[in-house]
Coordinates of C-alpha atoms and ligand atoms in Angstrom, one line a residue:
Chain A
X595 CA 0.0 0.0 0.0
X596 CA 1.1 3.5 -0.6
X597 CA 0.2 7.0 0.8
X598 CA -1.4 5.6 3.9
X599 CA 0.3 4.9 7.2
X600 CA 0.8 1.3 8.2
X601 CA -1.6 -0.3 10.5
X602 CA -0.7 -3.2 12.9
X603 CA -3.0 -5.5 14.9
X604 CA -1.3 -5.7 18.3
X605 CA -4.1 -7.2 20.5
X606 CA -6.9 -9.6 19.8
X607 CA -9.6 -10.9 22.2
X608 CA -12.9 -12.7 22.0
X609 CA -15.5 -14.1 24.4
X610 CA -16.5 -17.7 24.8
X611 CA -19.4 -17.8 22.4
X612 CA -22.6 -19.5 23.7
X613 CA -26.3 -19.7 23.1
X614 CA -26.9 -17.7 26.3
X615 CA -24.3 -15.8 28.1
X616 CA -26.5 -15.1 31.1
X617 CA -23.5 -14.6 33.3
X618 CA -22.8 -11.2 31.7
X619 CA -24.8 -8.2 30.6
X620 CA -24.1 -6.6 27.2
X621 CA -21.5 -4.3 28.7
X622 CA -20.0 -7.2 30.5
X623 CA -19.8 -9.2 27.3
X624 CA -18.0 -6.5 25.3
X625 CA -15.6 -5.8 28.2
X626 CA -14.7 -9.5 28.3
X627 CA -13.5 -9.3 24.7
X628 CA -11.9 -5.8 25.1
X629 CA -10.0 -6.7 28.2
X630 CA -8.6 -9.8 26.5
X631 CA -7.5 -7.7 23.5
X632 CA -5.8 -5.2 25.9
X633 CA -4.2 -8.0 27.8
X634 CA -2.9 -9.5 24.6
X635 CA -1.4 -6.1 23.7
X636 CA -0.2 -5.5 27.3
X637 CA -2.0 -2.2 27.2
X638 CA -4.6 -0.5 29.4
X639 CA -7.6 1.6 28.7
X640 CA -5.4 4.7 29.1
X641 CA -3.4 3.8 26.1
X642 CA -6.5 3.9 23.8
X643 CA -7.2 7.0 21.8
X644 CA -10.6 6.1 20.3
X645 CA -13.1 3.3 20.2
X646 CA -14.9 2.0 17.1
X647 CA -17.9 -0.3 17.8
X648 CA -20.2 -2.3 15.5
X649 CA -23.2 -4.5 15.9
X650 CA -26.0 -5.7 13.6
X651 CA -29.4 -4.0 13.5
X652 CA -30.5 -2.4 16.8
X653 CA -33.8 -4.2 16.4
X654 CA -32.1 -7.4 17.3
X655 CA -31.8 -6.5 21.0
X656 CA -34.3 -3.7 20.9
X657 CA -31.8 -1.2 22.2
X658 CA -31.5 1.9 20.0
X659 CA -27.9 3.2 19.6
X660 CA -26.4 0.9 22.3
X661 CA -23.0 2.5 21.7
X662 CA -24.2 5.4 23.9
X663 CA -24.8 3.3 27.0
X664 CA -21.7 1.1 26.2
X665 CA -19.2 4.0 26.1
X666 CA -18.4 3.7 29.8
X667 CA -17.9 0.0 29.7
X668 CA -15.4 0.5 26.9
X669 CA -13.4 3.2 28.7
X670 CA -14.6 5.7 26.1
X671 CA -15.7 8.5 28.4
X672 CA -14.0 11.6 27.0
X673 CA -12.7 9.8 23.9
X674 CA -14.1 9.6 20.4
X675 CA -16.4 6.7 19.9
X676 CA -17.8 5.8 16.5
X677 CA -20.6 3.3 15.6
X678 CA -20.5 1.4 12.4
X679 CA -23.6 -0.3 10.9
X680 CA -23.5 -2.5 7.8
X681 CA -25.8 -5.5 8.8
X682 CA -24.0 -8.8 9.0
X683 CA -20.8 -7.5 7.5
X684 CA -20.5 -4.9 10.3
X685 CA -17.8 -6.7 12.2
X686 CA -15.5 -6.4 9.2
X687 CA -16.5 -2.8 8.3
X688 CA -16.0 -1.8 11.9
X689 CA -12.4 -3.1 11.9
X690 CA -11.8 -1.3 8.6
X691 CA -13.1 2.0 10.0
X692 CA -10.8 1.6 13.0
X693 CA -7.9 0.8 10.6
X694 CA -8.7 3.9 8.6
X695 CA -8.3 6.0 11.7
X696 CA -4.8 4.7 12.1
X697 CA -3.9 4.8 8.4
X698 CA -5.1 8.3 8.1
X699 CA -2.9 9.4 10.9
X700 CA -5.8 10.5 13.1
X701 CA -5.0 8.2 16.1
X702 CA -2.2 6.0 17.2
X703 CA -4.1 3.2 19.1
X704 CA -7.7 2.4 18.4
X705 CA -9.9 -0.2 20.2
X706 CA -12.4 -1.8 17.9
X707 CA -15.2 -4.0 19.3
X708 CA -18.2 -5.9 17.8
X709 CA -20.9 -7.9 19.5
X710 CA -24.3 -9.5 19.5
X711 CA -26.2 -10.9 22.3
X712 CA -28.8 -13.0 20.5
X713 CA -30.2 -14.5 23.7
X714 CA -31.5 -11.0 24.5
X715 CA -33.1 -10.7 21.1
X716 CA -35.1 -12.5 18.5
X717 CA -33.3 -12.2 15.1
X718 CA -35.8 -14.5 13.4
X719 CA -38.5 -12.0 14.4
X720 CA -36.4 -9.0 13.5
X721 CA -35.6 -10.4 10.1
X722 CA -39.2 -11.4 9.3
X723 CA -41.0 -8.0 9.6
X724 CA -44.5 -7.5 8.5
X725 CA -44.0 -5.2 5.5
X726 CA -46.9 -2.8 4.7
X727 CA -48.9 -3.6 1.6
X728 CA -47.4 -7.1 1.4
X729 CA -48.4 -10.6 2.5
X730 CA -45.9 -12.2 4.9
X731 CA -43.3 -13.7 2.6
X732 CA -40.0 -13.7 4.4
X733 CA -38.8 -16.3 6.9
X734 CA -35.6 -15.1 8.5
X735 CA -32.2 -15.1 6.8
X736 CA -32.5 -18.7 5.7
X737 CA -35.7 -18.0 3.8
X738 CA -33.8 -15.2 1.9
X739 CA -30.6 -17.2 1.2
X740 CA -32.0 -20.6 0.5
X741 CA -33.3 -19.6 -3.0
X742 CA -29.8 -18.3 -3.8
X743 CA -28.2 -21.6 -2.7
X744 CA -30.6 -23.4 -5.0
X745 CA -29.7 -21.1 -7.9
X746 CA -26.0 -21.7 -7.3
X747 CA -26.6 -25.5 -7.3
X748 CA -28.4 -25.2 -10.6
X749 CA -25.8 -22.9 -12.2
X750 CA -22.8 -24.8 -11.1
X751 CA -24.2 -28.3 -11.4
X752 CA -22.7 -29.1 -8.0
X753 CA -23.8 -32.4 -6.4
X754 CA -26.2 -32.1 -3.6
X755 CA -23.8 -33.2 -0.9
X756 CA -21.2 -30.4 -1.0
X757 CA -23.1 -28.5 1.6
X758 CA -22.9 -31.5 3.9
X759 CA -19.2 -31.6 3.5
X760 CA -18.7 -27.9 4.5
X761 CA -21.0 -28.4 7.5
X762 CA -18.9 -31.3 8.8
X763 CA -15.6 -29.7 8.0
X764 CA -16.3 -26.4 9.8
X765 CA -17.7 -28.2 12.8
X766 CA -14.6 -30.4 12.9
X767 CA -12.5 -27.2 12.9
X768 CA -14.7 -25.7 15.6
X769 CA -13.8 -28.6 17.9
X770 CA -10.2 -27.3 17.9
X771 CA -11.4 -23.8 18.9
X772 CA -11.9 -23.3 22.6
X773 CA -14.0 -20.2 22.0
X774 CA -16.4 -21.8 19.5
X775 CA -20.1 -22.0 20.4
X776 CA -21.1 -25.2 18.6
X777 CA -18.9 -28.1 19.5
X778 CA -20.5 -31.2 18.1
X779 CA -18.4 -34.3 19.0
X780 CA -18.5 -37.0 16.4
X781 CA -20.0 -34.7 13.7
X782 CA -20.3 -36.5 10.4
X783 CA -22.2 -36.4 7.1
X784 CA -25.0 -38.7 8.3
X785 CA -25.7 -36.4 11.3
X786 CA -26.0 -33.4 9.0
X787 CA -27.9 -35.2 6.3
X788 CA -30.4 -36.5 8.9
X789 CA -30.9 -33.1 10.5
X790 CA -34.3 -31.4 9.7
X791 CA -34.7 -29.3 6.5
X792 CA -35.5 -25.8 7.6
X793 CA -35.4 -23.8 4.4
X794 CA -35.1 -26.5 1.8
X795 CA -32.3 -27.0 0.5
X796 CA -30.8 -25.8 3.8
X797 CA -30.8 -28.2 6.7
X798 CA -30.6 -27.4 10.4
X799 CA -26.9 -28.5 10.7
X800 CA -26.0 -26.5 7.5
X801 CA -27.1 -23.4 9.3
X802 CA -25.2 -21.1 11.7
X803 CA -26.3 -21.1 15.4
X804 CA -27.6 -18.1 17.3
X805 CA -24.8 -16.9 19.6
X806 CA -23.9 -14.4 22.3
X807 CA -20.4 -13.1 21.8
X808 CA -18.0 -10.3 21.2
X809 CA -14.7 -9.7 19.5
X810 CA -12.2 -6.9 20.0
X811 CA -8.9 -5.8 18.5
X812 CA -6.3 -3.2 19.3
X813 CA -5.0 -1.5 16.2
X814 CA -1.9 0.6 16.3
X815 CA 0.2 2.9 14.1
X816 CA 3.7 1.8 13.3
X817 CA 5.3 3.9 16.0
X818 CA 3.0 2.3 18.5
X819 CA 3.2 -1.2 17.3
X820 CA 6.0 -2.3 19.6
X821 CA 4.1 -5.2 21.2
X822 CA 5.0 -8.1 23.4
X823 CA 4.1 -10.4 20.5
X824 CA 4.7 -9.8 16.8
X825 CA 1.8 -7.9 15.3
X826 CA -0.2 -8.7 12.2
X827 CA 0.1 -6.0 9.5
X828 CA -2.7 -4.8 7.3
X829 CA -1.8 -5.4 3.7
X830 CA -5.0 -4.5 2.1
X831 CA -8.6 -3.6 3.1
X832 CA -11.8 -2.5 1.4
X833 CA -15.5 -2.3 1.6
X834 CA -18.0 -2.4 -1.3
X835 CA -21.8 -2.4 -1.5
X836 CA -24.4 -2.7 -4.2
X837 CA -28.2 -2.1 -4.3
X838 CA -30.2 -5.0 -3.0
X839 CA -32.5 -4.6 -6.0
X840 CA -31.6 -4.0 -9.6
X841 CA -32.6 -5.8 -12.8
X842 CA -30.1 -8.4 -13.8
X843 CA -28.4 -8.4 -10.3
X844 CA -26.3 -11.5 -9.8
X845 CA -27.1 -12.4 -6.3
X846 CA -25.2 -15.7 -6.3
X847 CA -21.9 -14.0 -7.4
X848 CA -22.4 -10.3 -6.5
X849 CA -20.3 -7.7 -8.3
X850 CA -19.6 -5.8 -5.1
X851 CA -17.9 -8.9 -3.6
X852 CA -15.9 -9.4 -6.8
X853 CA -14.8 -5.8 -6.9
X854 CA -14.0 -5.7 -3.2
X855 CA -11.7 -8.8 -3.5
X856 CA -10.0 -7.4 -6.6
X857 CA -9.3 -4.1 -4.7
X858 CA -7.6 -5.8 -1.7
X859 CA -5.6 -8.2 -3.9
X860 CA -4.3 -5.2 -5.9
X861 CA -3.3 -3.4 -2.6
X862 CA -1.6 -6.5 -1.3
X863 CA 0.1 -7.5 -4.6
X864 CA -1.8 -10.8 -4.8
X865 CA -2.1 -12.3 -8.2
X866 CA -3.4 -15.8 -7.5
X867 CA -5.3 -15.7 -4.3
X868 CA -5.4 -19.5 -4.0
X869 CA -1.6 -19.6 -4.0
X870 CA -0.6 -16.3 -2.6
X871 CA -2.8 -16.6 0.5
X872 CA -2.2 -19.3 3.1
X873 CA -5.6 -19.3 4.8
X874 CA -8.9 -17.4 4.6
X875 CA -11.8 -16.9 7.0
X876 CA -14.9 -16.4 5.0
X877 CA -18.4 -15.5 6.2
X878 CA -20.2 -18.7 5.7
X879 CA -23.5 -18.7 7.6
X880 CA -25.0 -21.5 5.5
X881 CA -22.7 -24.3 4.3
X882 CA -23.2 -23.7 0.6
X883 CA -21.8 -20.2 0.8
X884 CA -18.2 -21.7 1.0
X885 CA -18.2 -22.7 -2.7
X886 CA -20.2 -19.6 -3.6
X887 CA -17.6 -17.3 -2.0
X888 CA -14.7 -19.3 -3.4
X889 CA -15.9 -18.2 -6.8
X890 CA -16.9 -14.7 -5.9
X891 CA -13.5 -14.0 -4.3
X892 CA -11.5 -15.6 -7.2
X893 CA -10.2 -18.7 -5.4
X894 CA -11.9 -20.7 -8.1
X895 CA -13.3 -20.1 -11.5
X896 CA -17.0 -19.5 -11.8
X897 CA -18.8 -22.9 -11.5
X898 CA -15.7 -24.5 -10.0
X899 CA -15.9 -23.5 -6.3
X900 CA -17.7 -26.7 -5.3
X901 CA -14.9 -28.8 -6.8
X902 CA -12.3 -27.1 -4.6
X903 CA -14.5 -27.8 -1.6
X904 CA -15.1 -31.4 -2.7
X905 CA -11.4 -32.0 -3.1
X906 CA -10.8 -31.4 0.6
X907 CA -8.5 -28.5 -0.1
X908 CA -10.4 -26.2 2.2
X909 CA -10.0 -28.4 5.4
X910 CA -7.1 -27.8 7.8
X911 CA -4.1 -29.6 6.3
X912 CA -5.4 -28.9 2.8
X913 CA -3.9 -26.6 0.2
X914 CA -6.3 -23.7 1.0
X915 CA -7.7 -24.0 4.5
X916 CA -11.0 -22.1 4.9
X917 CA -12.4 -21.2 8.3
X918 CA -9.9 -23.0 10.6
X919 CA -11.7 -21.3 13.5
X920 CA -14.9 -23.2 12.6
X921 CA -16.4 -20.0 11.2
X922 CA -19.9 -18.6 11.4
X923 CA -21.2 -22.2 11.2
X924 CA -19.8 -22.7 14.7
X925 CA -20.3 -19.3 16.3
X926 CA -22.7 -16.5 15.2
X927 CA -22.9 -13.5 17.4
X928 CA -24.1 -11.7 14.3
X929 CA -22.5 -8.3 14.8
X930 CA -19.2 -9.8 15.9
X931 CA -19.1 -12.6 13.2
X932 CA -17.4 -10.4 10.7
X933 CA -14.8 -9.2 13.2
X934 CA -14.1 -12.8 14.3
X935 CA -13.2 -13.6 10.7
X936 CA -10.8 -10.6 10.6
X937 CA -9.4 -11.4 14.0
X938 CA -8.8 -15.1 13.1
X939 CA -6.9 -14.0 10.0
X940 CA -4.7 -11.9 12.2
X941 CA -4.3 -14.7 14.8
X942 CA -3.2 -17.0 12.0
X943 CA -0.4 -14.8 10.8
X944 CA 0.6 -14.1 14.4
X945 CA 0.9 -17.9 14.9
X946 CA -1.6 -17.4 17.8
X947 CA -4.4 -19.9 16.7
X948 CA -3.4 -22.8 18.8
X949 CA -4.9 -26.1 17.7
X950 CA -6.5 -24.5 14.6
X951 CA -3.2 -22.9 13.5
X952 CA -2.3 -23.3 9.8
X953 CA 1.4 -24.1 9.9
X954 CA 3.5 -21.2 8.6
X955 CA 0.7 -18.9 7.7
X956 CA 2.1 -15.7 6.5
X957 CA -0.8 -14.0 4.7
X958 CA -4.5 -14.4 5.5
X959 CA -7.8 -13.0 4.4
X960 CA -10.7 -12.0 6.5
X961 CA -14.1 -11.6 4.8
X962 CA -17.6 -10.5 5.8
X963 CA -20.8 -9.9 4.0
X964 CA -24.2 -8.7 5.1
X965 CA -27.7 -7.6 4.2
X966 CA -29.1 -9.3 1.0
X967 CA -25.5 -10.2 -0.1
X968 CA -25.0 -6.5 -0.7
X969 CA -22.4 -5.3 1.9
X970 CA -18.8 -6.6 1.7
X971 CA -15.8 -6.0 3.9
X972 CA -12.5 -7.7 3.5
X973 CA -8.9 -7.4 4.6
X974 CA -5.6 -9.1 4.0
X975 CA -3.2 -9.3 6.9
X976 CA 0.4 -10.5 6.9
X977 CA 3.2 -11.5 9.2
X978 CA 5.6 -9.1 7.4
X979 CA 5.4 -5.4 7.5
X980 CA 4.1 -4.3 4.1
Chain B
X1092 CA -40.5 -6.0 58.6
X1093 CA -40.3 -8.4 61.6
X1094 CA -37.1 -10.4 62.1
X1095 CA -38.8 -13.8 61.6
X1096 CA -40.7 -13.0 58.3
X1097 CA -38.9 -14.8 55.4
X1098 CA -37.3 -12.4 53.0
X1099 CA -38.5 -13.7 49.7
X1100 CA -36.1 -11.4 47.8
X1101 CA -33.1 -12.8 49.6
X1102 CA -33.9 -16.4 48.9
X1103 CA -35.4 -16.4 45.4
X1104 CA -33.2 -17.1 42.4
X1105 CA -31.8 -13.9 40.9
X1106 CA -33.8 -12.3 38.0
X1107 CA -31.6 -12.7 34.9
X1108 CA -33.9 -11.7 32.1
X1109 CA -37.1 -9.8 31.6
X1110 CA -38.9 -10.1 28.3
X1111 CA -40.0 -6.7 27.1
X1112 CA -41.9 -6.7 23.9
X1113 CA -41.4 -3.9 21.5
X1114 CA -44.2 -2.3 19.6
X1115 CA -44.1 0.5 17.1
X1116 CA -47.2 2.0 15.4
X1117 CA -46.5 4.0 12.4
X1118 CA -48.1 5.4 9.3
X1119 CA -46.6 4.7 5.9
X1120 CA -46.9 7.2 3.0
X1121 CA -46.6 5.0 0.0
X1122 CA -45.6 7.8 -2.4
X1123 CA -46.4 8.3 -6.0
X1124 CA -44.7 5.3 -7.6
X1125 CA -45.6 2.7 -5.0
X1126 CA -49.2 4.0 -4.9
X1127 CA -49.7 3.5 -8.6
X1128 CA -48.6 -0.1 -8.3
X1129 CA -50.8 -0.7 -5.2
X1130 CA -53.9 0.9 -6.7
X1131 CA -53.6 -1.3 -9.8
X1132 CA -53.4 -4.4 -7.5
X1133 CA -56.8 -3.4 -6.1
X1134 CA -58.0 -3.5 -9.7
X1135 CA -56.5 -7.0 -10.4
X1136 CA -53.7 -5.5 -12.5
X1137 CA -49.9 -5.5 -12.1
X1138 CA -48.4 -2.2 -13.2
X1139 CA -44.7 -1.4 -13.1
X1140 CA -42.5 1.3 -14.4
X1141 CA -40.1 1.3 -17.3
X1142 CA -36.7 3.0 -17.2
X1143 CA -36.4 5.3 -20.2
X1144 CA -32.6 4.7 -20.3
X1145 CA -32.1 0.9 -19.8
X1146 CA -35.7 0.0 -20.7
X1147 CA -36.0 -2.4 -17.7
X1148 CA -39.4 -2.8 -16.2
X1149 CA -39.4 -2.5 -12.4
X1150 CA -42.1 -3.7 -10.0
X1151 CA -43.2 -1.4 -8.5
X1152 CA -42.2 1.7 -10.5
X1153 CA -39.3 3.5 -8.9
X1154 CA -38.4 7.2 -8.4
X1155 CA -34.9 6.2 -9.5
X1156 CA -33.7 3.3 -11.6
X1157 CA -31.0 1.7 -9.4
X1158 CA -28.7 1.4 -12.5
X1159 CA -29.4 4.7 -14.3
X1160 CA -30.5 7.1 -11.6
X1161 CA -33.5 8.4 -13.6
X1162 CA -37.2 7.7 -12.7
X1163 CA -38.2 4.2 -13.9
X1164 CA -41.9 5.2 -14.1
X1165 CA -43.2 4.9 -17.6
X1166 CA -46.3 2.8 -16.8
X1167 CA -46.2 -0.7 -18.1
X1168 CA -48.8 -3.4 -17.3
X1169 CA -47.3 -6.8 -16.9
X1170 CA -48.9 -10.2 -16.9
X1171 CA -50.2 -11.9 -13.8
X1172 CA -48.4 -15.0 -14.8
X1173 CA -44.7 -15.8 -15.0
X1174 CA -41.8 -18.1 -14.4
X1175 CA -40.4 -19.2 -11.0
X1176 CA -36.7 -18.3 -11.2
X1177 CA -35.8 -19.9 -7.8
X1178 CA -37.5 -20.9 -4.6
X1179 CA -37.2 -22.5 -1.2
X1180 CA -39.5 -24.7 0.8
X1181 CA -40.1 -23.2 4.2
X1182 CA -40.2 -26.0 6.7
X1183 CA -39.4 -24.0 9.9
X1184 CA -42.3 -22.9 11.9
X1185 CA -42.2 -19.2 13.0
X1186 CA -44.7 -16.8 14.5
X1187 CA -45.4 -14.7 11.4
X1188 CA -45.8 -17.7 9.0
X1189 CA -48.7 -17.3 6.5
X1190 CA -49.4 -21.0 6.5
X1191 CA -48.4 -24.0 8.6
X1192 CA -45.2 -25.2 7.0
X1193 CA -44.2 -26.7 4.6
X1194 CA -45.0 -24.1 2.0
X1195 CA -43.2 -22.9 -1.1
X1196 CA -41.7 -19.4 -1.3
X1197 CA -40.7 -18.3 -4.8
X1198 CA -39.2 -15.6 -6.9
X1199 CA -41.4 -15.1 -10.0
X1200 CA -40.4 -13.2 -13.1
X1201 CA -43.7 -12.0 -14.4
X1202 CA -44.1 -11.9 -18.1
X1203 CA -43.1 -8.4 -19.2
X1204 CA -41.1 -7.5 -16.0
X1205 CA -37.4 -7.4 -15.6
X1206 CA -37.3 -8.0 -11.8
X1207 CA -38.6 -11.0 -10.0
X1208 CA -41.2 -10.5 -7.3
X1209 CA -41.5 -12.7 -4.2
X1210 CA -44.7 -14.7 -3.5
X1211 CA -46.0 -18.1 -2.6
X1212 CA -47.0 -21.1 -4.7
X1213 CA -49.8 -23.3 -3.5
X1214 CA -51.5 -26.3 -5.0
X1215 CA -48.4 -28.4 -5.5
X1216 CA -46.5 -30.8 -3.2
X1217 CA -43.3 -29.0 -1.9
X1218 CA -41.2 -31.8 -3.4
X1219 CA -42.7 -31.1 -6.8
X1220 CA -41.5 -27.5 -6.8
X1221 CA -38.9 -26.6 -9.4
X1222 CA -37.1 -23.8 -11.1
X1223 CA -38.7 -22.8 -14.3
X1224 CA -42.3 -23.6 -13.3
X1225 CA -44.9 -21.5 -15.0
X1226 CA -47.4 -20.0 -12.6
X1227 CA -50.5 -17.9 -12.6
X1228 CA -51.8 -15.5 -10.0
X1229 CA -54.8 -16.6 -7.9
X1230 CA -56.5 -13.3 -6.9
X1231 CA -58.6 -12.9 -3.8
X1232 CA -62.4 -12.4 -4.2
X1233 CA -63.6 -9.0 -5.4
X1234 CA -64.7 -7.8 -1.9
X1235 CA -61.2 -8.6 -0.5
X1236 CA -59.2 -6.7 -3.2
X1237 CA -57.2 -3.8 -1.8
X1238 CA -54.0 -1.8 -2.5
X1239 CA -51.7 -4.6 -1.4
X1240 CA -49.8 -7.5 -2.9
X1241 CA -52.0 -9.6 -0.7
X1242 CA -54.7 -9.1 -3.4
X1243 CA -52.9 -12.0 -5.0
X1244 CA -53.6 -14.8 -2.6
X1245 CA -50.9 -17.0 -4.0
X1246 CA -49.7 -18.4 -7.4
X1247 CA -50.7 -21.8 -8.9
X1248 CA -49.3 -23.8 -11.8
X1249 CA -50.5 -22.3 -15.0
X1250 CA -50.5 -25.6 -16.9
X1251 CA -47.8 -24.4 -19.4
X1252 CA -44.6 -26.4 -19.9
X1253 CA -41.7 -25.3 -17.8
X1254 CA -39.6 -22.4 -19.1
X1255 CA -36.1 -23.0 -20.4
X1256 CA -33.4 -22.2 -17.9
X1257 CA -31.8 -19.7 -20.4
X1258 CA -35.0 -17.5 -20.3
X1259 CA -34.5 -16.7 -16.6
X1260 CA -30.8 -17.4 -16.0
X1261 CA -30.0 -13.7 -15.8
X1262 CA -32.5 -13.1 -13.0
X1263 CA -30.9 -15.3 -10.3
Ligands
LIG200 ZN1 -32.3 2.2 -16.0

């Protein structure tokens, strides 16, 4: 990258994600993640110049503008606090806004946090609104995305069982992640195949859970990046969006996603993402979105994503590990889900991922999408200073 | 309080969650373009708007074509039949469901339109649903017609042969 200051990720923290974190309030939940990020960076609240916070729609918890009452819990009294809102991609866009404050030279150390406490909310209700002048047609996120999955299957000619494979693979990865919500011992194809169809062709075990959780990172300018552990460096970052409705829109392979990926690859000097990147954390809330995003992001040619998945290349130990953390299929605190992808990418290049570490990972991608596949946020982080 | 009265607050399990239902009453002003579409539905007609630049027909008409930025509001009546581009079978029960599951939710490219609309298909077994099915609107009775897409109760098979994939592949 040129013209901008360098940005380092010096601290990373996350909560243990669960269906119900009734042991903590929302402020307690975000503090848990933030304190772990500060501890990782060996910094304190005093060292932070500004806070950037994100979560998915306020209707989920029914608390309007929660950043106002959360400022104290984040040590933000008297400091700038900025709220970001881009639906499910928000955790990624929030990290990018925080990075921009560093790269633009505005601040030296920024705390960025994202969360959702789904047990204090009803996302299925919030995503199935009664729209004026319309019969009730929507049925949560699955009802929206299942037709796109069917369209992908038809377009690519993928066999019916690729989704099962992703569901098993990501849950096996999740068993290696102590923070993961869903930890299904002995997960296998039969278990997924026998689980109920919710939004045909999407089965229960091909769907993400509803989670409580938060993620936090401390981002630092180069002169503040002297950390106890080596930082991850931002090599490229971008957001893109497109209208949810326009004639001829390709919802299976959205242009905004393709453009966003092309932008970060150019910034990071990546020519062949499947070779130049060691690992990627992609936002896969329904299993079929792995092959769909492999194509959208240029890891596979159009119509070929399912072949990469079917080959086993995307499992830990494969040529292109995808979602070693277990991904959204294992933990889905919606607002935090994008930031968890970004954070896992940084953990990988910091050699910090424990049992789900990809050996020798030097460059990694974090990806998030949201809304009706219309908001995208991505970054590439590396072990080496760019 | 006497010393020997049991203190219920001290012995009860702590309160950890209080459900508090949110309600918001609001008035929607449909605006010129949406109103023309809704009024036509009350008259058993489906009227969209054509963009003068890209010639695409939007349902409803729009104050701005998402691609061209100019009003897409040259009135165009489209058919009340069309092609199912894609669909899903809703099998999950939820509070606002229009029917007990399973039921088939579809995207339909109406003949003459360039954008699918979302609706339901009834009258077929869920496992018989397929992309490319030709469907026909089933309107409500005259005394139930109103300025709402609910004037179409659901769609049913039209009896025509399925449409070729190529005819709707660009609308997925
Ligand atoms: Zn136009």
